[in-house]
PDB file of C-alpha atoms in Angstrom:
ATOM      1  CA  MET M   1      54.802 -92.430   6.756  1.00 55.00           C
ATOM      2  CA  SER M   2      53.095 -90.764   9.704  1.00 73.00           C
ATOM      3  CA  ARG M   3      52.984 -87.021  10.085  1.00 87.00           C
ATOM      4  CA  PRO M   4      55.394 -85.345  12.651  1.00 94.00           C
ATOM      5  CA  LEU M   5      54.303 -84.874  16.188  1.00 96.00           C
ATOM      6  CA  LEU M   6      55.949 -81.537  16.339  1.00 97.00           C
ATOM      7  CA  GLU M   7      57.047 -79.338  13.445  1.00 98.00           C
ATOM      8  CA  ILE M   8      58.701 -76.021  14.026  1.00 98.00           C
ATOM      9  CA  VAL M   9      59.102 -73.716  10.992  1.00 97.00           C
ATOM     10  CA  ASP M  10      61.370 -70.682  10.830  1.00 97.00           C
ATOM     11  CA  LEU M  11      60.596 -69.678  14.329  1.00 97.00           C
ATOM     12  CA  CYS M  12      61.679 -66.265  15.493  1.00 97.00           C
ATOM     13  CA  VAL M  13      60.967 -65.383  19.171  1.00 97.00           C
ATOM     14  CA  SER M  14      61.767 -62.347  21.309  1.00 96.00           C
ATOM     15  CA  VAL M  15      61.376 -61.189  24.856  1.00 93.00           C
ATOM     16  CA  GLU M  16      61.006 -57.388  25.414  1.00 89.00           C
ATOM     17  CA  ASP M  17      62.261 -56.757  21.809  1.00 87.00           C
ATOM     18  CA  LYS M  18      65.286 -58.864  22.345  1.00 94.00           C
ATOM     19  CA  VAL M  19      65.450 -61.663  19.592  1.00 95.00           C
ATOM     20  CA  ILE M  20      66.225 -65.010  21.494  1.00 96.00           C
ATOM     21  CA  LEU M  21      65.451 -67.415  18.683  1.00 97.00           C
ATOM     22  CA  ASP M  22      65.910 -66.605  15.002  1.00 95.00           C
ATOM     23  CA  GLY M  23      64.956 -69.221  12.246  1.00 96.00           C
ATOM     24  CA  VAL M  24      64.487 -72.449  14.265  1.00 97.00           C
ATOM     25  CA  ASN M  25      63.467 -75.417  12.248  1.00 97.00           C
ATOM     26  CA  LEU M  26      63.001 -79.014  13.451  1.00 95.00           C
ATOM     27  CA  LYS M  27      60.766 -81.995  13.362  1.00 96.00           C
ATOM     28  CA  VAL M  28      59.903 -84.658  15.987  1.00 97.00           C
ATOM     29  CA  ASN M  29      58.234 -87.753  14.683  1.00 96.00           C
ATOM     30  CA  PRO M  30      56.266 -90.414  16.724  1.00 96.00           C
ATOM     31  CA  GLY M  31      58.465 -92.767  18.523  1.00 96.00           C
ATOM     32  CA  GLU M  32      61.490 -90.436  18.526  1.00 96.00           C
ATOM     33  CA  LEU M  33      63.647 -89.100  21.307  1.00 97.00           C
ATOM     34  CA  HIS M  34      65.303 -85.744  20.561  1.00 97.00           C
ATOM     35  CA  VAL M  35      68.027 -84.140  22.617  1.00 95.00           C
ATOM     36  CA  LEU M  36      68.697 -80.398  22.599  1.00 95.00           C
ATOM     37  CA  MET M  37      72.090 -79.178  23.721  1.00 92.00           C
ATOM     38  CA  GLY M  38      73.964 -75.863  23.629  1.00 88.00           C
ATOM     39  CA  PRO M  39      75.839 -73.322  25.733  1.00 87.00           C
ATOM     40  CA  ASN M  40      74.015 -71.429  28.453  1.00 85.00           C
ATOM     41  CA  GLY M  41      71.894 -68.550  27.333  1.00 86.00           C
ATOM     42  CA  THR M  42      71.366 -69.675  23.793  1.00 89.00           C
ATOM     43  CA  GLY M  43      67.495 -70.119  23.931  1.00 93.00           C
ATOM     44  CA  LYS M  44      66.989 -73.714  24.817  1.00 94.00           C
ATOM     45  CA  SER M  45      64.389 -73.065  27.537  1.00 93.00           C
ATOM     46  CA  THR M  46      62.857 -70.400  25.529  1.00 95.00           C
ATOM     47  CA  LEU M  47      62.284 -72.933  22.706  1.00 96.00           C
ATOM     48  CA  VAL M  48      60.327 -75.381  24.819  1.00 96.00           C
ATOM     49  CA  SER M  49      58.486 -72.689  26.612  1.00 96.00           C
ATOM     50  CA  THR M  50      57.369 -71.112  23.446  1.00 97.00           C
ATOM     51  CA  VAL M  51      56.226 -74.406  22.107  1.00 97.00           C
ATOM     52  CA  MET M  52      54.196 -74.838  25.295  1.00 96.00           C
ATOM     53  CA  GLY M  53      52.610 -71.476  24.808  1.00 96.00           C
ATOM     54  CA  ASP M  54      54.267 -69.360  27.481  1.00 95.00           C
ATOM     55  CA  PRO M  55      52.933 -65.748  27.104  1.00 94.00           C
ATOM     56  CA  ARG M  56      56.169 -64.123  28.157  1.00 93.00           C
ATOM     57  CA  PHE M  57      57.586 -64.981  24.672  1.00 95.00           C
ATOM     58  CA  THR M  58      56.577 -63.187  21.501  1.00 96.00           C
ATOM     59  CA  ILE M  59      56.577 -65.175  18.205  1.00 96.00           C
ATOM     60  CA  ARG M  60      57.803 -62.635  15.495  1.00 96.00           C
ATOM     61  CA  ARG M  61      57.791 -65.155  12.652  1.00 96.00           C
ATOM     62  CA  GLY M  62      57.295 -68.715  11.966  1.00 97.00           C
ATOM     63  CA  SER M  63      54.834 -71.370  13.031  1.00 97.00           C
ATOM     64  CA  ILE M  64      54.373 -74.370  15.464  1.00 98.00           C
ATOM     65  CA  LEU M  65      52.448 -77.352  14.275  1.00 98.00           C
ATOM     66  CA  PHE M  66      51.342 -80.223  16.565  1.00 98.00           C
ATOM     67  CA  GLU M  67      50.061 -83.383  14.731  1.00 96.00           C
ATOM     68  CA  GLY M  68      49.676 -81.258  11.532  1.00 95.00           C
ATOM     69  CA  LYS M  69      47.588 -78.613  13.250  1.00 97.00           C
ATOM     70  CA  ASP M  70      48.936 -74.990  13.636  1.00 97.00           C
ATOM     71  CA  ILE M  71      48.981 -74.295  17.359  1.00 97.00           C
ATOM     72  CA  THR M  72      51.065 -71.012  16.985  1.00 97.00           C
ATOM     73  CA  GLU M  73      48.271 -68.915  18.502  1.00 95.00           C
ATOM     74  CA  ASP M  74      46.822 -71.527  20.928  1.00 97.00           C
ATOM     75  CA  LYS M  75      46.863 -70.968  24.705  1.00 95.00           C
ATOM     76  CA  ALA M  76      48.943 -73.180  26.961  1.00 94.00           C
ATOM     77  CA  ASP M  77      45.971 -75.087  28.315  1.00 93.00           C
ATOM     78  CA  ALA M  78      44.830 -75.906  24.808  1.00 95.00           C
ATOM     79  CA  ARG M  79      48.195 -77.212  23.972  1.00 96.00           C
ATOM     80  CA  ALA M  80      48.204 -79.369  27.131  1.00 94.00           C
ATOM     81  CA  ARG M  81      44.758 -80.862  26.251  1.00 94.00           C
ATOM     82  CA  ALA M  82      46.129 -81.610  22.799  1.00 95.00           C
ATOM     83  CA  GLY M  83      48.969 -83.722  24.291  1.00 96.00           C
ATOM     84  CA  LEU M  84      51.943 -81.527  25.037  1.00 97.00           C
ATOM     85  CA  PHE M  85      53.709 -81.563  28.387  1.00 96.00           C
ATOM     86  CA  LEU M  86      56.492 -79.405  29.721  1.00 96.00           C
ATOM     87  CA  SER M  87      58.667 -80.447  32.720  1.00 92.00           C
ATOM     88  CA  PHE M  88      60.033 -77.277  34.251  1.00 83.00           C
ATOM     89  CA  GLN M  89      63.724 -76.739  34.996  1.00 80.00           C
ATOM     90  CA  VAL M  90      62.702 -75.186  38.362  1.00 81.00           C
ATOM     91  CA  PRO M  91      59.398 -76.678  39.453  1.00 87.00           C
ATOM     92  CA  GLU M  92      57.005 -74.243  41.246  1.00 88.00           C
ATOM     93  CA  GLU M  93      55.709 -74.889  44.779  1.00 92.00           C
ATOM     94  CA  ILE M  94      51.906 -74.762  45.016  1.00 93.00           C
ATOM     95  CA  PRO M  95      50.642 -74.525  48.675  1.00 96.00           C
ATOM     96  CA  GLY M  96      47.117 -75.772  49.295  1.00 95.00           C
ATOM     97  CA  ILE M  97      46.892 -78.286  46.689  1.00 95.00           C
ATOM     98  CA  THR M  98      48.099 -82.000  47.180  1.00 97.00           C
ATOM     99  CA  LEU M  99      50.106 -83.769  44.632  1.00 96.00           C
ATOM    100  CA  GLU M 100      47.377 -86.341  44.167  1.00 96.00           C
ATOM    101  CA  ASN M 101      44.526 -83.713  43.687  1.00 96.00           C
ATOM    102  CA  PHE M 102      46.681 -81.782  41.246  1.00 96.00           C
ATOM    103  CA  LEU M 103      47.341 -84.722  39.115  1.00 96.00           C
ATOM    104  CA  ARG M 104      43.768 -86.046  39.172  1.00 96.00           C
ATOM    105  CA  THR M 105      42.462 -82.597  38.282  1.00 95.00           C
ATOM    106  CA  ALA M 106      45.049 -82.269  35.461  1.00 94.00           C
ATOM    107  CA  ARG M 107      44.214 -85.642  34.118  1.00 94.00           C
ATOM    108  CA  GLY M 108      40.536 -84.724  34.201  1.00 94.00           C
ATOM    109  CA  ALA M 109      41.198 -81.567  32.281  1.00 91.00           C
ATOM    110  CA  VAL M 110      43.197 -83.445  29.639  1.00 89.00           C
ATOM    111  CA  GLU M 111      40.837 -86.421  29.199  1.00 89.00           C
ATOM    112  CA  GLY M 112      37.543 -84.413  29.542  1.00 89.00           C
ATOM    113  CA  GLN M 113      36.354 -86.163  32.637  1.00 91.00           C
ATOM    114  CA  GLN M 114      37.625 -86.936  36.116  1.00 91.00           C
ATOM    115  CA  PRO M 115      39.033 -90.357  36.601  1.00 93.00           C
ATOM    116  CA  LYS M 116      37.637 -92.654  39.201  1.00 94.00           C
ATOM    117  CA  ILE M 117      39.366 -92.095  42.542  1.00 93.00           C
ATOM    118  CA  LEU M 118      40.255 -95.589  43.521  1.00 95.00           C
ATOM    119  CA  SER M 119      41.678 -96.663  40.106  1.00 95.00           C
ATOM    120  CA  PHE M 120      43.524 -93.377  39.829  1.00 96.00           C
ATOM    121  CA  ARG M 121      45.009 -93.729  43.220  1.00 96.00           C
ATOM    122  CA  LYS M 122      46.120 -97.202  42.604  1.00 97.00           C
ATOM    123  CA  GLU M 123      47.884 -96.224  39.409  1.00 97.00           C
ATOM    124  CA  LEU M 124      49.478 -93.258  41.209  1.00 97.00           C
ATOM    125  CA  LEU M 125      50.921 -95.290  43.951  1.00 97.00           C
ATOM    126  CA  GLU M 126      52.272 -97.882  41.563  1.00 96.00           C
ATOM    127  CA  GLN M 127      54.095 -95.056  39.492  1.00 95.00           C
ATOM    128  CA  MET M 128      55.416 -93.478  42.736  1.00 95.00           C
ATOM    129  CA  LYS M 129      56.691 -96.804  43.921  1.00 94.00           C
ATOM    130  CA  ALA M 130      58.568 -97.228  40.548  1.00 91.00           C
ATOM    131  CA  LEU M 131      60.137 -93.853  40.963  1.00 91.00           C
ATOM    132  CA  ASP M 132      61.197 -94.514  44.599  1.00 90.00           C
ATOM    133  CA  MET M 133      58.832 -91.848  45.878  1.00 92.00           C
ATOM    134  CA  ASP M 134      57.319 -92.415  49.376  1.00 93.00           C
ATOM    135  CA  SER M 135      53.530 -92.783  49.052  1.00 95.00           C
ATOM    136  CA  SER M 136      53.044 -89.940  51.708  1.00 95.00           C
ATOM    137  CA  TYR M 137      54.181 -87.429  49.117  1.00 95.00           C
ATOM    138  CA  ALA M 138      50.726 -87.857  47.430  1.00 96.00           C
ATOM    139  CA  GLU M 139      49.132 -86.082  50.261  1.00 96.00           C
ATOM    140  CA  ARG M 140      51.694 -83.313  50.645  1.00 96.00           C
ATOM    141  CA  TYR M 141      51.221 -79.995  48.794  1.00 96.00           C
ATOM    142  CA  LEU M 142      52.660 -79.922  45.415  1.00 95.00           C
ATOM    143  CA  ASN M 143      56.590 -79.473  45.646  1.00 94.00           C
ATOM    144  CA  VAL M 144      56.229 -77.733  49.078  1.00 95.00           C
ATOM    145  CA  GLY M 145      59.155 -78.867  51.131  1.00 93.00           C
ATOM    146  CA  PHE M 146      60.280 -81.359  48.428  1.00 92.00           C
ATOM    147  CA  SER M 147      63.988 -81.704  48.047  1.00 89.00           C
ATOM    148  CA  GLY M 148      65.310 -80.950  44.462  1.00 85.00           C
ATOM    149  CA  GLY M 149      65.405 -84.562  43.683  1.00 86.00           C
ATOM    150  CA  GLU M 150      61.823 -85.150  44.766  1.00 90.00           C
ATOM    151  CA  LYS M 151      60.673 -82.126  42.757  1.00 91.00           C
ATOM    152  CA  LYS M 152      62.168 -83.645  39.583  1.00 89.00           C
ATOM    153  CA  LYS M 153      60.716 -87.048  40.286  1.00 91.00           C
ATOM    154  CA  ALA M 154      57.333 -85.413  40.797  1.00 94.00           C
ATOM    155  CA  GLU M 155      57.656 -83.864  37.336  1.00 93.00           C
ATOM    156  CA  ILE M 156      58.408 -87.284  35.812  1.00 94.00           C
ATOM    157  CA  LEU M 157      55.403 -88.626  37.817  1.00 95.00           C
ATOM    158  CA  GLN M 158      53.159 -86.003  36.196  1.00 96.00           C
ATOM    159  CA  MET M 159      54.407 -87.027  32.786  1.00 96.00           C
ATOM    160  CA  LEU M 160      53.687 -90.800  33.568  1.00 96.00           C
ATOM    161  CA  MET M 161      50.196 -89.996  34.881  1.00 96.00           C
ATOM    162  CA  LEU M 162      49.066 -87.481  32.219  1.00 96.00           C
ATOM    163  CA  LYS M 163      50.482 -89.611  29.413  1.00 95.00           C
ATOM    164  CA  PRO M 164      51.071 -86.798  26.829  1.00 97.00           C
ATOM    165  CA  LYS M 165      51.856 -87.427  23.189  1.00 97.00           C
ATOM    166  CA  LEU M 166      54.957 -85.265  23.342  1.00 98.00           C
ATOM    167  CA  ALA M 167      56.948 -84.531  26.584  1.00 97.00           C
ATOM    168  CA  LEU M 168      59.349 -81.573  26.722  1.00 97.00           C
ATOM    169  CA  LEU M 169      61.770 -82.092  29.551  1.00 95.00           C
ATOM    170  CA  ASP M 170      63.827 -79.057  30.474  1.00 92.00           C
ATOM    171  CA  GLU M 171      66.953 -80.149  32.341  1.00 88.00           C
ATOM    172  CA  THR M 172      65.004 -82.527  34.429  1.00 84.00           C
ATOM    173  CA  ASP M 173      68.409 -83.959  35.579  1.00 80.00           C
ATOM    174  CA  SER M 174      69.671 -80.591  36.899  1.00 79.00           C
ATOM    175  CA  GLY M 175      71.025 -80.880  40.556  1.00 76.00           C
ATOM    176  CA  LEU M 176      70.305 -84.575  40.869  1.00 81.00           C
ATOM    177  CA  ASP M 177      72.661 -87.239  42.354  1.00 81.00           C
ATOM    178  CA  VAL M 178      73.587 -90.280  40.433  1.00 84.00           C
ATOM    179  CA  ASP M 179      70.770 -92.399  41.993  1.00 84.00           C
ATOM    180  CA  ALA M 180      68.057 -89.916  41.244  1.00 84.00           C
ATOM    181  CA  VAL M 181      69.393 -89.540  37.585  1.00 86.00           C
ATOM    182  CA  ARG M 182      68.960 -93.303  37.154  1.00 87.00           C
ATOM    183  CA  THR M 183      65.391 -93.178  38.575  1.00 87.00           C
ATOM    184  CA  VAL M 184      64.449 -90.382  36.302  1.00 88.00           C
ATOM    185  CA  THR M 185      65.910 -92.136  33.313  1.00 89.00           C
ATOM    186  CA  LYS M 186      63.924 -95.228  34.273  1.00 90.00           C
ATOM    187  CA  GLY M 187      60.794 -93.041  34.276  1.00 92.00           C
ATOM    188  CA  ILE M 188      61.664 -91.813  30.730  1.00 93.00           C
ATOM    189  CA  ARG M 189      62.094 -95.427  29.479  1.00 93.00           C
ATOM    190  CA  THR M 190      58.748 -96.381  31.043  1.00 93.00           C
ATOM    191  CA  PHE M 191      57.054 -93.385  29.174  1.00 95.00           C
ATOM    192  CA  SER M 192      58.698 -93.758  25.797  1.00 93.00           C
ATOM    193  CA  ASN M 193      56.894 -95.787  23.108  1.00 94.00           C
ATOM    194  CA  LYS M 194      56.402 -95.850  19.336  1.00 94.00           C
ATOM    195  CA  LYS M 195      53.362 -93.484  19.424  1.00 94.00           C
ATOM    196  CA  ASN M 196      54.605 -90.671  21.662  1.00 96.00           C
ATOM    197  CA  GLY M 197      57.716 -88.487  21.592  1.00 97.00           C
ATOM    198  CA  LEU M 198      60.348 -86.931  23.830  1.00 97.00           C
ATOM    199  CA  PHE M 199      62.381 -83.761  23.664  1.00 97.00           C
ATOM    200  CA  ILE M 200      65.070 -83.411  26.198  1.00 95.00           C
ATOM    201  CA  ILE M 201      67.185 -80.445  27.148  1.00 93.00           C
ATOM    202  CA  THR M 202      70.283 -81.467  29.094  1.00 87.00           C
ATOM    203  CA  HIS M 203      73.875 -80.608  29.866  1.00 77.00           C
ATOM    204  CA  ASN M 204      74.393 -83.961  31.408  1.00 72.00           C
ATOM    205  CA  ALA M 205      74.962 -87.053  29.256  1.00 76.00           C
ATOM    206  CA  LYS M 206      74.457 -89.344  32.309  1.00 78.00           C
ATOM    207  CA  ILE M 207      70.623 -89.086  31.920  1.00 82.00           C
ATOM    208  CA  LEU M 208      70.899 -90.192  28.287  1.00 86.00           C
ATOM    209  CA  GLU M 209      72.647 -93.511  29.262  1.00 82.00           C
ATOM    210  CA  GLY M 210      70.462 -96.317  28.506  1.00 79.00           C
ATOM    211  CA  LEU M 211      68.060 -94.213  26.392  1.00 89.00           C
ATOM    212  CA  ASP M 212      67.708 -94.729  22.495  1.00 91.00           C
ATOM    213  CA  VAL M 213      68.430 -91.152  21.399  1.00 94.00           C
ATOM    214  CA  ASP M 214      67.273 -90.734  17.787  1.00 95.00           C
ATOM    215  CA  VAL M 215      68.403 -87.061  16.970  1.00 96.00           C
ATOM    216  CA  VAL M 216      70.653 -84.447  18.706  1.00 95.00           C
ATOM    217  CA  HIS M 217      70.287 -80.676  18.062  1.00 95.00           C
ATOM    218  CA  ILE M 218      72.901 -78.135  18.966  1.00 93.00           C
ATOM    219  CA  LEU M 219      71.440 -74.702  19.501  1.00 93.00           C
ATOM    220  CA  GLU M 220      73.796 -71.646  19.581  1.00 91.00           C
ATOM    221  CA  GLY M 221      73.068 -68.010  18.881  1.00 89.00           C
ATOM    222  CA  GLY M 222      69.358 -68.641  18.573  1.00 92.00           C
ATOM    223  CA  ARG M 223      69.702 -71.069  15.713  1.00 93.00           C
ATOM    224  CA  ILE M 224      70.160 -74.830  15.463  1.00 94.00           C
ATOM    225  CA  ILE M 225      73.772 -74.999  14.026  1.00 91.00           C
ATOM    226  CA  ARG M 226      74.049 -78.778  13.898  1.00 91.00           C
ATOM    227  CA  THR M 227      71.851 -81.848  13.900  1.00 94.00           C
ATOM    228  CA  GLY M 228      73.061 -85.362  14.091  1.00 92.00           C
ATOM    229  CA  GLY M 229      72.905 -88.702  15.823  1.00 91.00           C
ATOM    230  CA  LYS M 230      73.851 -89.810  19.445  1.00 89.00           C
ATOM    231  CA  GLU M 231      77.586 -89.546  18.383  1.00 87.00           C
ATOM    232  CA  LEU M 232      77.211 -85.777  18.926  1.00 88.00           C
ATOM    233  CA  ILE M 233      76.597 -86.217  22.652  1.00 86.00           C
ATOM    234  CA  SER M 234      79.997 -87.849  23.090  1.00 83.00           C
ATOM    235  CA  LEU M 235      81.648 -85.256  20.979  1.00 84.00           C
ATOM    236  CA  ILE M 236      80.329 -82.343  23.096  1.00 82.00           C
ATOM    237  CA  THR M 237      80.877 -84.078  26.286  1.00 79.00           C
ATOM    238  CA  ASN M 238      84.524 -84.875  25.578  1.00 77.00           C
ATOM    239  CA  ASP M 239      85.468 -81.580  23.777  1.00 73.00           C
ATOM    240  CA  GLY M 240      82.876 -79.012  24.470  1.00 74.00           C
ATOM    241  CA  PHE M 241      80.869 -76.858  22.004  1.00 73.00           C
ATOM    242  CA  THR M 242      84.002 -75.131  20.711  1.00 67.00           C
ATOM    243  CA  ILE M 243      84.794 -78.411  18.761  1.00 56.00           C
ATOM    244  CA  LEU M 244      82.073 -77.484  16.445  1.00 61.00           C
ATOM    245  CA  ASP M 245      83.716 -74.263  15.529  1.00 59.00           C
ATOM    246  CA  LYS M 246      86.951 -76.171  14.727  1.00 51.00           C
ATOM    247  CA  GLU M 247      85.204 -78.493  12.310  1.00 52.00           C
ATOM    248  CA  GLU M 248      83.732 -75.753  10.139  1.00 48.00           C
TER     249      GLU M 248
END
């Protein structure tokens, strides 16, 4: 059996002396799609940001392993080069850097050498077409003047172009209309294979339709209180998180 892509062991995280996560444990294996759900303010974004190495969060206890290597103390750029990717809930605008140049530079940083311009551009335009993104966006400054939907598509485009081993998607479907959600879901299906992994935070089960979800985690009060299969999504969607309290 292959080793886990990601293993989180007894993780305790704080922000300005306030504990946000307290004793989180989980594993993501190659080929698996995990979903993280939970009420607002329970630490879902904190978890993926900590995994990515966000310096705003202090790890008080526990460890993070990626492909068996302890990355608890690694910087964010080292984690990205190792194969981790985080799609932000609210993507930043970066004036002065075009989408194409950003992606080509990022790919070069991950792979250790700059990709050839013509082959990279051909691949980029093919992926943009698949995501229903106008090719002119490649020459626009990253996320500047993009609609909410285009920003989220640009995040999925980054995932497809950078080809990470594990993608962490933080509410990529937030604020999207039905058609945009379908497009994003299509991008996720295109990315997913037996060697990589996906970890999706969402409140909207719509993005999960048509995806082969393997594991669902419920985070509440800084802890994972329930782990199960796809049936948990329907349970939460129909009855809310309070149904878990009634079952105990």
